[in-house]
Amino acid sequence: MRSRVSSNDIRHLPECETFAQLRKLFGKTRFVFAKMADHEPDYPPALKLIQNGKPNVFMNLVHSVENKAAVLNCKHSPSGDTPLILAARTGQVELLRYLASHRVNLEQSNKDEKRAIHEAAAGSHLDCLEFLISKEVDIDALKRGDW
């Protein structure tokens, strides 16, 4: 039997560092989280389009608004993720090209100091890496975990 844990329940959980601690907290009952994202607010709609693999809809959104820079450079407040970071993380090289053609800073980083090149490398997105290197991004950039 599965018991549902609501997003409200998750908010009131004590700090749990491991899955084993959660299991201990709930006993041997199997559980399904209804919405884990409540620990961190959802991505803005423009970033959700990229996250959900809809780069063409994102590009249409950019063309449909007056303030294009606001969409091209939008940020997820808690993580600092941007369209560039998400495009690299998800291997969307055509979107990276689009962002570069709109003069988006290819050296921007999120709050963990990860840059597009880190995300592309972590996801083994060779085409994204090749593109970013061709644009002469800093390949020796350190991220917070490297300090």
Short mmCIF file of N, CA and C in Angstrom, two decimals:
data_model
loop_
_atom_site.label_atom_id
_atom_site.label_comp_id
_atom_site.label_asym_id
_atom_site.label_seq_id
_atom_site.Cartn_x
_atom_site.Cartn_y
_atom_site.Cartn_z
N MET A 1 0.83 -1.18 0.00
CA MET A 1 0.00 0.00 0.00
C MET A 1 0.88 1.25 0.00
N ARG A 2 0.53 2.20 -0.82
CA ARG A 2 1.29 3.45 -0.90
C ARG A 2 0.55 4.54 -0.14
N SER A 3 1.29 5.30 0.60
CA SER A 3 0.69 6.48 1.24
C SER A 3 1.24 7.70 0.53
N ARG A 4 0.40 8.68 0.33
CA ARG A 4 0.82 9.91 -0.35
C ARG A 4 1.29 10.91 0.69
N VAL A 5 2.39 11.54 0.37
CA VAL A 5 2.91 12.61 1.20
C VAL A 5 2.72 13.89 0.39
N SER A 6 1.98 14.81 0.94
CA SER A 6 1.71 16.05 0.20
C SER A 6 2.89 17.01 0.32
N SER A 7 2.88 18.02 -0.54
CA SER A 7 3.94 19.02 -0.49
C SER A 7 3.93 19.74 0.86
N ASN A 8 2.76 19.86 1.46
CA ASN A 8 2.66 20.48 2.78
C ASN A 8 3.35 19.62 3.83
N ASP A 9 3.22 18.28 3.71
CA ASP A 9 3.90 17.38 4.64
C ASP A 9 5.41 17.51 4.52
N ILE A 10 5.90 17.64 3.28
CA ILE A 10 7.34 17.73 3.04
C ILE A 10 7.91 18.97 3.71
N ARG A 11 7.18 20.05 3.65
CA ARG A 11 7.65 21.30 4.24
C ARG A 11 7.90 21.15 5.74
N HIS A 12 7.14 20.27 6.40
CA HIS A 12 7.25 20.13 7.84
C HIS A 12 8.12 18.96 8.27
N LEU A 13 8.80 18.32 7.31
CA LEU A 13 9.69 17.22 7.67
C LEU A 13 10.93 17.77 8.36
N PRO A 14 11.43 17.03 9.33
CA PRO A 14 12.71 17.45 9.92
C PRO A 14 13.80 17.30 8.88
N GLU A 15 14.94 17.92 9.10
CA GLU A 15 16.06 17.80 8.15
C GLU A 15 16.46 16.33 8.06
N CYS A 16 16.47 15.78 6.86
CA CYS A 16 16.86 14.40 6.63
C CYS A 16 17.97 14.39 5.60
N GLU A 17 19.11 13.85 5.95
CA GLU A 17 20.23 13.88 5.04
C GLU A 17 20.21 12.72 4.05
N THR A 18 19.57 11.63 4.39
CA THR A 18 19.62 10.47 3.51
C THR A 18 18.23 9.87 3.35
N PHE A 19 18.10 9.08 2.29
CA PHE A 19 16.85 8.36 2.06
C PHE A 19 16.56 7.42 3.23
N ALA A 20 17.61 6.85 3.81
CA ALA A 20 17.43 5.93 4.95
C ALA A 20 16.76 6.64 6.12
N GLN A 21 17.12 7.89 6.35
CA GLN A 21 16.49 8.64 7.44
C GLN A 21 15.00 8.88 7.15
N LEU A 22 14.67 9.15 5.88
CA LEU A 22 13.26 9.31 5.51
C LEU A 22 12.51 8.01 5.73
N ARG A 23 13.13 6.89 5.34
CA ARG A 23 12.48 5.59 5.53
C ARG A 23 12.23 5.32 7.00
N LYS A 24 13.20 5.66 7.82
CA LYS A 24 13.05 5.47 9.26
C LYS A 24 11.91 6.32 9.80
N LEU A 25 11.81 7.54 9.29
CA LEU A 25 10.77 8.46 9.71
C LEU A 25 9.38 7.93 9.37
N PHE A 26 9.24 7.32 8.17
CA PHE A 26 7.94 6.82 7.72
C PHE A 26 7.76 5.32 7.94
N GLY A 27 8.71 4.64 8.55
CA GLY A 27 8.62 3.21 8.73
C GLY A 27 8.90 2.50 7.42
N LYS A 28 8.36 1.29 7.27
CA LYS A 28 8.62 0.51 6.06
C LYS A 28 7.61 0.79 4.96
N THR A 29 6.70 1.71 5.20
CA THR A 29 5.69 2.05 4.21
C THR A 29 6.34 2.69 3.00
N ARG A 30 5.95 2.23 1.82
CA ARG A 30 6.43 2.87 0.60
C ARG A 30 5.66 4.18 0.43
N PHE A 31 6.33 5.18 -0.07
CA PHE A 31 5.66 6.45 -0.23
C PHE A 31 6.04 7.12 -1.54
N VAL A 32 5.16 7.98 -1.99
CA VAL A 32 5.36 8.74 -3.21
C VAL A 32 5.19 10.20 -2.87
N PHE A 33 6.16 11.02 -3.21
CA PHE A 33 6.03 12.44 -2.96
C PHE A 33 5.15 13.05 -4.04
N ALA A 34 4.15 13.79 -3.61
CA ALA A 34 3.23 14.43 -4.55
C ALA A 34 3.93 15.53 -5.32
N LYS A 35 4.75 16.31 -4.63
CA LYS A 35 5.44 17.41 -5.31
C LYS A 35 6.69 17.76 -4.53
N MET A 36 7.84 17.27 -4.98
CA MET A 36 9.10 17.53 -4.29
C MET A 36 9.57 18.96 -4.49
N ALA A 37 9.11 19.62 -5.53
CA ALA A 37 9.65 20.92 -5.89
C ALA A 37 9.32 22.03 -4.89
N ASP A 38 8.53 21.75 -3.88
CA ASP A 38 8.17 22.80 -2.94
C ASP A 38 9.34 23.24 -2.07
N HIS A 39 10.40 22.43 -2.01
CA HIS A 39 11.59 22.89 -1.29
C HIS A 39 12.22 24.07 -2.01
N GLU A 40 12.00 24.14 -3.30
CA GLU A 40 12.60 25.16 -4.14
C GLU A 40 11.50 25.64 -5.09
N PRO A 41 11.23 26.93 -5.14
CA PRO A 41 10.17 27.40 -6.03
C PRO A 41 10.41 26.95 -7.47
N ASP A 42 9.33 26.75 -8.19
CA ASP A 42 9.43 26.30 -9.58
C ASP A 42 10.19 27.30 -10.43
N TYR A 43 10.72 26.77 -11.52
CA TYR A 43 11.37 27.63 -12.51
C TYR A 43 10.35 28.60 -13.09
N PRO A 44 10.81 29.80 -13.49
CA PRO A 44 9.92 30.71 -14.21
C PRO A 44 9.44 30.03 -15.50
N PRO A 45 8.29 30.43 -16.04
CA PRO A 45 7.74 29.78 -17.24
C PRO A 45 8.72 29.69 -18.40
N ALA A 46 9.51 30.72 -18.64
CA ALA A 46 10.47 30.67 -19.75
C ALA A 46 11.49 29.55 -19.55
N LEU A 47 11.96 29.38 -18.32
CA LEU A 47 12.93 28.32 -18.04
C LEU A 47 12.29 26.93 -18.09
N LYS A 48 11.02 26.85 -17.71
CA LYS A 48 10.32 25.57 -17.79
C LYS A 48 10.25 25.07 -19.23
N LEU A 49 10.10 25.99 -20.17
CA LEU A 49 10.05 25.61 -21.58
C LEU A 49 11.35 24.91 -21.98
N ILE A 50 12.46 25.43 -21.54
CA ILE A 50 13.76 24.82 -21.85
C ILE A 50 13.90 23.49 -21.13
N GLN A 51 13.56 23.49 -19.86
CA GLN A 51 13.65 22.28 -19.05
C GLN A 51 12.81 21.15 -19.65
N ASN A 52 11.66 21.50 -20.22
CA ASN A 52 10.75 20.50 -20.79
C ASN A 52 11.03 20.22 -22.26
N GLY A 53 12.17 20.67 -22.77
CA GLY A 53 12.57 20.36 -24.13
C GLY A 53 11.76 21.06 -25.21
N LYS A 54 11.37 22.31 -24.95
CA LYS A 54 10.57 23.08 -25.93
C LYS A 54 11.31 24.36 -26.33
N PRO A 55 12.51 24.21 -26.92
CA PRO A 55 13.28 25.40 -27.27
C PRO A 55 12.60 26.28 -28.31
N ASN A 56 11.85 25.69 -29.23
CA ASN A 56 11.17 26.50 -30.25
C ASN A 56 10.10 27.40 -29.63
N VAL A 57 9.42 26.89 -28.62
CA VAL A 57 8.41 27.70 -27.93
C VAL A 57 9.11 28.83 -27.17
N PHE A 58 10.27 28.52 -26.56
CA PHE A 58 11.05 29.55 -25.87
C PHE A 58 11.45 30.65 -26.86
N MET A 59 11.94 30.25 -28.03
CA MET A 59 12.37 31.23 -29.03
C MET A 59 11.18 32.07 -29.52
N ASN A 60 10.03 31.44 -29.68
CA ASN A 60 8.82 32.19 -30.06
C ASN A 60 8.45 33.19 -28.98
N LEU A 61 8.60 32.79 -27.73
CA LEU A 61 8.33 33.70 -26.61
C LEU A 61 9.24 34.92 -26.68
N VAL A 62 10.52 34.69 -26.93
CA VAL A 62 11.47 35.80 -27.03
C VAL A 62 11.03 36.77 -28.12
N HIS A 63 10.63 36.22 -29.28
CA HIS A 63 10.22 37.08 -30.40
C HIS A 63 8.91 37.82 -30.13
N SER A 64 8.09 37.29 -29.24
CA SER A 64 6.77 37.87 -29.02
C SER A 64 6.73 38.97 -27.96
N VAL A 65 7.82 39.12 -27.20
CA VAL A 65 7.83 40.13 -26.14
C VAL A 65 8.66 41.34 -26.55
N GLU A 66 8.33 42.46 -25.96
CA GLU A 66 9.06 43.70 -26.27
C GLU A 66 10.44 43.69 -25.61
N ASN A 67 10.50 43.27 -24.35
CA ASN A 67 11.76 43.24 -23.61
C ASN A 67 12.40 41.86 -23.74
N LYS A 68 13.07 41.63 -24.85
CA LYS A 68 13.68 40.32 -25.13
C LYS A 68 14.76 39.95 -24.11
N ALA A 69 15.51 40.94 -23.66
CA ALA A 69 16.59 40.68 -22.70
C ALA A 69 16.06 40.09 -21.40
N ALA A 70 14.85 40.48 -21.00
CA ALA A 70 14.27 39.95 -19.77
C ALA A 70 14.05 38.45 -19.87
N VAL A 71 13.67 37.97 -21.04
CA VAL A 71 13.45 36.54 -21.23
C VAL A 71 14.78 35.83 -21.45
N LEU A 72 15.64 36.40 -22.28
CA LEU A 72 16.93 35.78 -22.60
C LEU A 72 17.82 35.63 -21.37
N ASN A 73 17.66 36.53 -20.41
CA ASN A 73 18.53 36.53 -19.23
C ASN A 73 17.78 36.26 -17.93
N CYS A 74 16.58 35.69 -18.01
CA CYS A 74 15.82 35.43 -16.78
C CYS A 74 16.58 34.44 -15.90
N LYS A 75 16.36 34.53 -14.60
CA LYS A 75 17.06 33.66 -13.64
C LYS A 75 16.07 33.00 -12.70
N HIS A 76 16.41 31.78 -12.32
CA HIS A 76 15.71 31.07 -11.26
C HIS A 76 16.36 31.56 -9.96
N SER A 77 15.62 32.29 -9.14
CA SER A 77 16.21 32.95 -7.97
C SER A 77 16.99 32.01 -7.05
N PRO A 78 16.43 30.87 -6.63
CA PRO A 78 17.18 30.04 -5.69
C PRO A 78 18.48 29.46 -6.25
N SER A 79 18.49 29.06 -7.52
CA SER A 79 19.67 28.39 -8.07
C SER A 79 20.54 29.29 -8.94
N GLY A 80 19.95 30.35 -9.47
CA GLY A 80 20.68 31.21 -10.39
C GLY A 80 20.74 30.66 -11.81
N ASP A 81 20.01 29.57 -12.07
CA ASP A 81 19.99 28.99 -13.41
C ASP A 81 19.39 29.97 -14.41
N THR A 82 19.94 29.98 -15.61
CA THR A 82 19.50 30.86 -16.69
C THR A 82 19.19 30.01 -17.92
N PRO A 83 18.60 30.60 -18.96
CA PRO A 83 18.36 29.84 -20.18
C PRO A 83 19.65 29.20 -20.73
N LEU A 84 20.77 29.92 -20.66
CA LEU A 84 22.03 29.39 -21.15
C LEU A 84 22.46 28.15 -20.36
N ILE A 85 22.40 28.24 -19.05
CA ILE A 85 22.80 27.12 -18.18
C ILE A 85 21.90 25.91 -18.45
N LEU A 86 20.59 26.13 -18.54
CA LEU A 86 19.67 25.01 -18.78
C LEU A 86 19.85 24.41 -20.17
N ALA A 87 20.09 25.24 -21.16
CA ALA A 87 20.30 24.73 -22.52
C ALA A 87 21.52 23.81 -22.55
N ALA A 88 22.60 24.22 -21.89
CA ALA A 88 23.81 23.39 -21.84
C ALA A 88 23.56 22.12 -21.04
N ARG A 89 22.85 22.23 -19.92
CA ARG A 89 22.57 21.07 -19.07
C ARG A 89 21.75 20.01 -19.81
N THR A 90 20.83 20.48 -20.65
CA THR A 90 19.93 19.55 -21.34
C THR A 90 20.38 19.23 -22.76
N GLY A 91 21.55 19.72 -23.15
CA GLY A 91 22.12 19.36 -24.44
C GLY A 91 21.44 19.99 -25.65
N GLN A 92 20.89 21.18 -25.48
CA GLN A 92 20.17 21.84 -26.57
C GLN A 92 21.11 22.83 -27.29
N VAL A 93 21.96 22.27 -28.17
CA VAL A 93 22.97 23.07 -28.84
C VAL A 93 22.36 24.14 -29.74
N GLU A 94 21.24 23.86 -30.38
CA GLU A 94 20.61 24.87 -31.23
C GLU A 94 20.15 26.07 -30.41
N LEU A 95 19.69 25.81 -29.21
CA LEU A 95 19.29 26.91 -28.33
C LEU A 95 20.53 27.69 -27.86
N LEU A 96 21.64 26.99 -27.61
CA LEU A 96 22.88 27.69 -27.27
C LEU A 96 23.28 28.63 -28.41
N ARG A 97 23.18 28.15 -29.64
CA ARG A 97 23.52 28.99 -30.80
C ARG A 97 22.59 30.21 -30.86
N TYR A 98 21.31 29.96 -30.62
CA TYR A 98 20.33 31.04 -30.64
C TYR A 98 20.67 32.09 -29.58
N LEU A 99 20.98 31.63 -28.37
CA LEU A 99 21.30 32.55 -27.28
C LEU A 99 22.57 33.34 -27.61
N ALA A 100 23.57 32.67 -28.17
CA ALA A 100 24.81 33.35 -28.55
C ALA A 100 24.54 34.40 -29.63
N SER A 101 23.66 34.08 -30.57
CA SER A 101 23.35 35.02 -31.65
C SER A 101 22.62 36.26 -31.12
N HIS A 102 22.00 36.12 -29.94
CA HIS A 102 21.33 37.25 -29.30
C HIS A 102 22.22 37.90 -28.24
N ARG A 103 23.51 37.61 -28.33
CA ARG A 103 24.54 38.22 -27.48
C ARG A 103 24.37 37.95 -25.98
N VAL A 104 23.85 36.78 -25.65
CA VAL A 104 23.79 36.37 -24.24
C VAL A 104 25.22 36.06 -23.80
N ASN A 105 25.59 36.49 -22.61
CA ASN A 105 26.93 36.24 -22.07
C ASN A 105 27.14 34.74 -21.86
N LEU A 106 28.07 34.16 -22.60
CA LEU A 106 28.33 32.72 -22.52
C LEU A 106 29.16 32.34 -21.30
N GLU A 107 29.62 33.32 -20.53
CA GLU A 107 30.42 33.06 -19.32
C GLU A 107 29.60 33.16 -18.04
N GLN A 108 28.30 33.41 -18.14
CA GLN A 108 27.49 33.56 -16.93
C GLN A 108 27.47 32.26 -16.12
N SER A 109 27.26 32.42 -14.82
CA SER A 109 27.26 31.24 -13.94
C SER A 109 26.05 31.29 -13.01
N ASN A 110 25.72 30.12 -12.44
CA ASN A 110 24.63 30.07 -11.48
C ASN A 110 25.20 30.27 -10.08
N LYS A 111 24.42 30.07 -9.05
CA LYS A 111 24.88 30.34 -7.68
C LYS A 111 25.93 29.36 -7.19
N ASP A 112 26.07 28.21 -7.86
CA ASP A 112 27.14 27.26 -7.54
C ASP A 112 28.39 27.54 -8.38
N GLU A 113 28.36 28.67 -9.10
CA GLU A 113 29.45 29.07 -9.99
C GLU A 113 29.64 28.11 -11.17
N LYS A 114 28.62 27.31 -11.45
CA LYS A 114 28.67 26.44 -12.63
C LYS A 114 28.32 27.27 -13.85
N ARG A 115 29.07 27.05 -14.90
CA ARG A 115 28.84 27.74 -16.16
C ARG A 115 28.31 26.75 -17.18
N ALA A 116 27.94 27.28 -18.31
CA ALA A 116 27.39 26.42 -19.37
C ALA A 116 28.37 25.31 -19.71
N ILE A 117 29.64 25.61 -19.75
CA ILE A 117 30.63 24.58 -20.10
C ILE A 117 30.67 23.46 -19.06
N HIS A 118 30.49 23.79 -17.78
CA HIS A 118 30.43 22.76 -16.73
C HIS A 118 29.23 21.84 -16.96
N GLU A 119 28.08 22.47 -17.22
CA GLU A 119 26.85 21.70 -17.39
C GLU A 119 26.92 20.81 -18.64
N ALA A 120 27.47 21.33 -19.72
CA ALA A 120 27.60 20.54 -20.94
C ALA A 120 28.54 19.35 -20.71
N ALA A 121 29.64 19.59 -20.01
CA ALA A 121 30.59 18.51 -19.72
C ALA A 121 29.98 17.47 -18.79
N ALA A 122 29.27 17.93 -17.76
CA ALA A 122 28.66 17.01 -16.80
C ALA A 122 27.61 16.12 -17.47
N GLY A 123 26.92 16.66 -18.48
CA GLY A 123 25.91 15.89 -19.19
C GLY A 123 26.43 15.16 -20.40
N SER A 124 27.74 15.21 -20.64
CA SER A 124 28.36 14.57 -21.81
C SER A 124 27.75 15.04 -23.12
N HIS A 125 27.47 16.33 -23.21
CA HIS A 125 26.89 16.91 -24.42
C HIS A 125 28.03 17.47 -25.28
N LEU A 126 28.65 16.59 -26.05
CA LEU A 126 29.83 16.94 -26.84
C LEU A 126 29.56 18.07 -27.82
N ASP A 127 28.40 18.04 -28.47
CA ASP A 127 28.09 19.11 -29.44
C ASP A 127 28.01 20.47 -28.75
N CYS A 128 27.47 20.50 -27.53
CA CYS A 128 27.41 21.76 -26.77
C CYS A 128 28.82 22.21 -26.36
N LEU A 129 29.64 21.25 -25.93
CA LEU A 129 31.02 21.58 -25.55
C LEU A 129 31.79 22.14 -26.74
N GLU A 130 31.67 21.48 -27.89
CA GLU A 130 32.36 21.95 -29.09
C GLU A 130 31.92 23.37 -29.46
N PHE A 131 30.63 23.62 -29.36
CA PHE A 131 30.13 24.96 -29.68
C PHE A 131 30.69 26.00 -28.71
N LEU A 132 30.62 25.71 -27.42
CA LEU A 132 31.10 26.67 -26.42
C LEU A 132 32.61 26.92 -26.56
N ILE A 133 33.37 25.87 -26.83
CA ILE A 133 34.81 26.03 -27.02
C ILE A 133 35.09 26.85 -28.28
N SER A 134 34.28 26.64 -29.32
CA SER A 134 34.46 27.43 -30.55
C SER A 134 34.20 28.92 -30.31
N LYS A 135 33.42 29.22 -29.29
CA LYS A 135 33.13 30.61 -28.91
C LYS A 135 34.14 31.12 -27.89
N GLU A 136 35.16 30.31 -27.63
CA GLU A 136 36.28 30.68 -26.75
C GLU A 136 35.87 31.00 -25.32
N VAL A 137 34.93 30.20 -24.78
CA VAL A 137 34.61 30.37 -23.36
C VAL A 137 35.79 29.85 -22.54
N ASP A 138 35.87 30.30 -21.31
CA ASP A 138 36.95 29.91 -20.41
C ASP A 138 36.81 28.43 -20.06
N ILE A 139 37.76 27.63 -20.48
CA ILE A 139 37.67 26.19 -20.22
C ILE A 139 38.30 25.80 -18.89
N ASP A 140 38.94 26.75 -18.23
CA ASP A 140 39.55 26.48 -16.93
C ASP A 140 38.75 27.05 -15.78
N ALA A 141 37.50 27.42 -16.04
CA ALA A 141 36.67 28.04 -15.01
C ALA A 141 36.42 27.08 -13.85
N LEU A 142 36.61 27.58 -12.63
CA LEU A 142 36.33 26.79 -11.44
C LEU A 142 34.90 27.00 -11.00
N LYS A 143 34.30 25.95 -10.45
CA LYS A 143 32.98 26.08 -9.84
C LYS A 143 33.14 25.92 -8.34
N ARG A 144 32.10 26.23 -7.58
CA ARG A 144 32.18 26.21 -6.12
C ARG A 144 32.73 24.89 -5.59
N GLY A 145 32.36 23.76 -6.16
CA GLY A 145 32.82 22.45 -5.70
C GLY A 145 34.32 22.24 -5.90
N ASP A 146 34.95 23.07 -6.72
CA ASP A 146 36.40 22.95 -6.97
C ASP A 146 37.24 23.76 -5.99
N TRP A 147 36.61 24.58 -5.16
CA TRP A 147 37.38 25.45 -4.27
C TRP A 147 38.08 24.67 -3.21
#
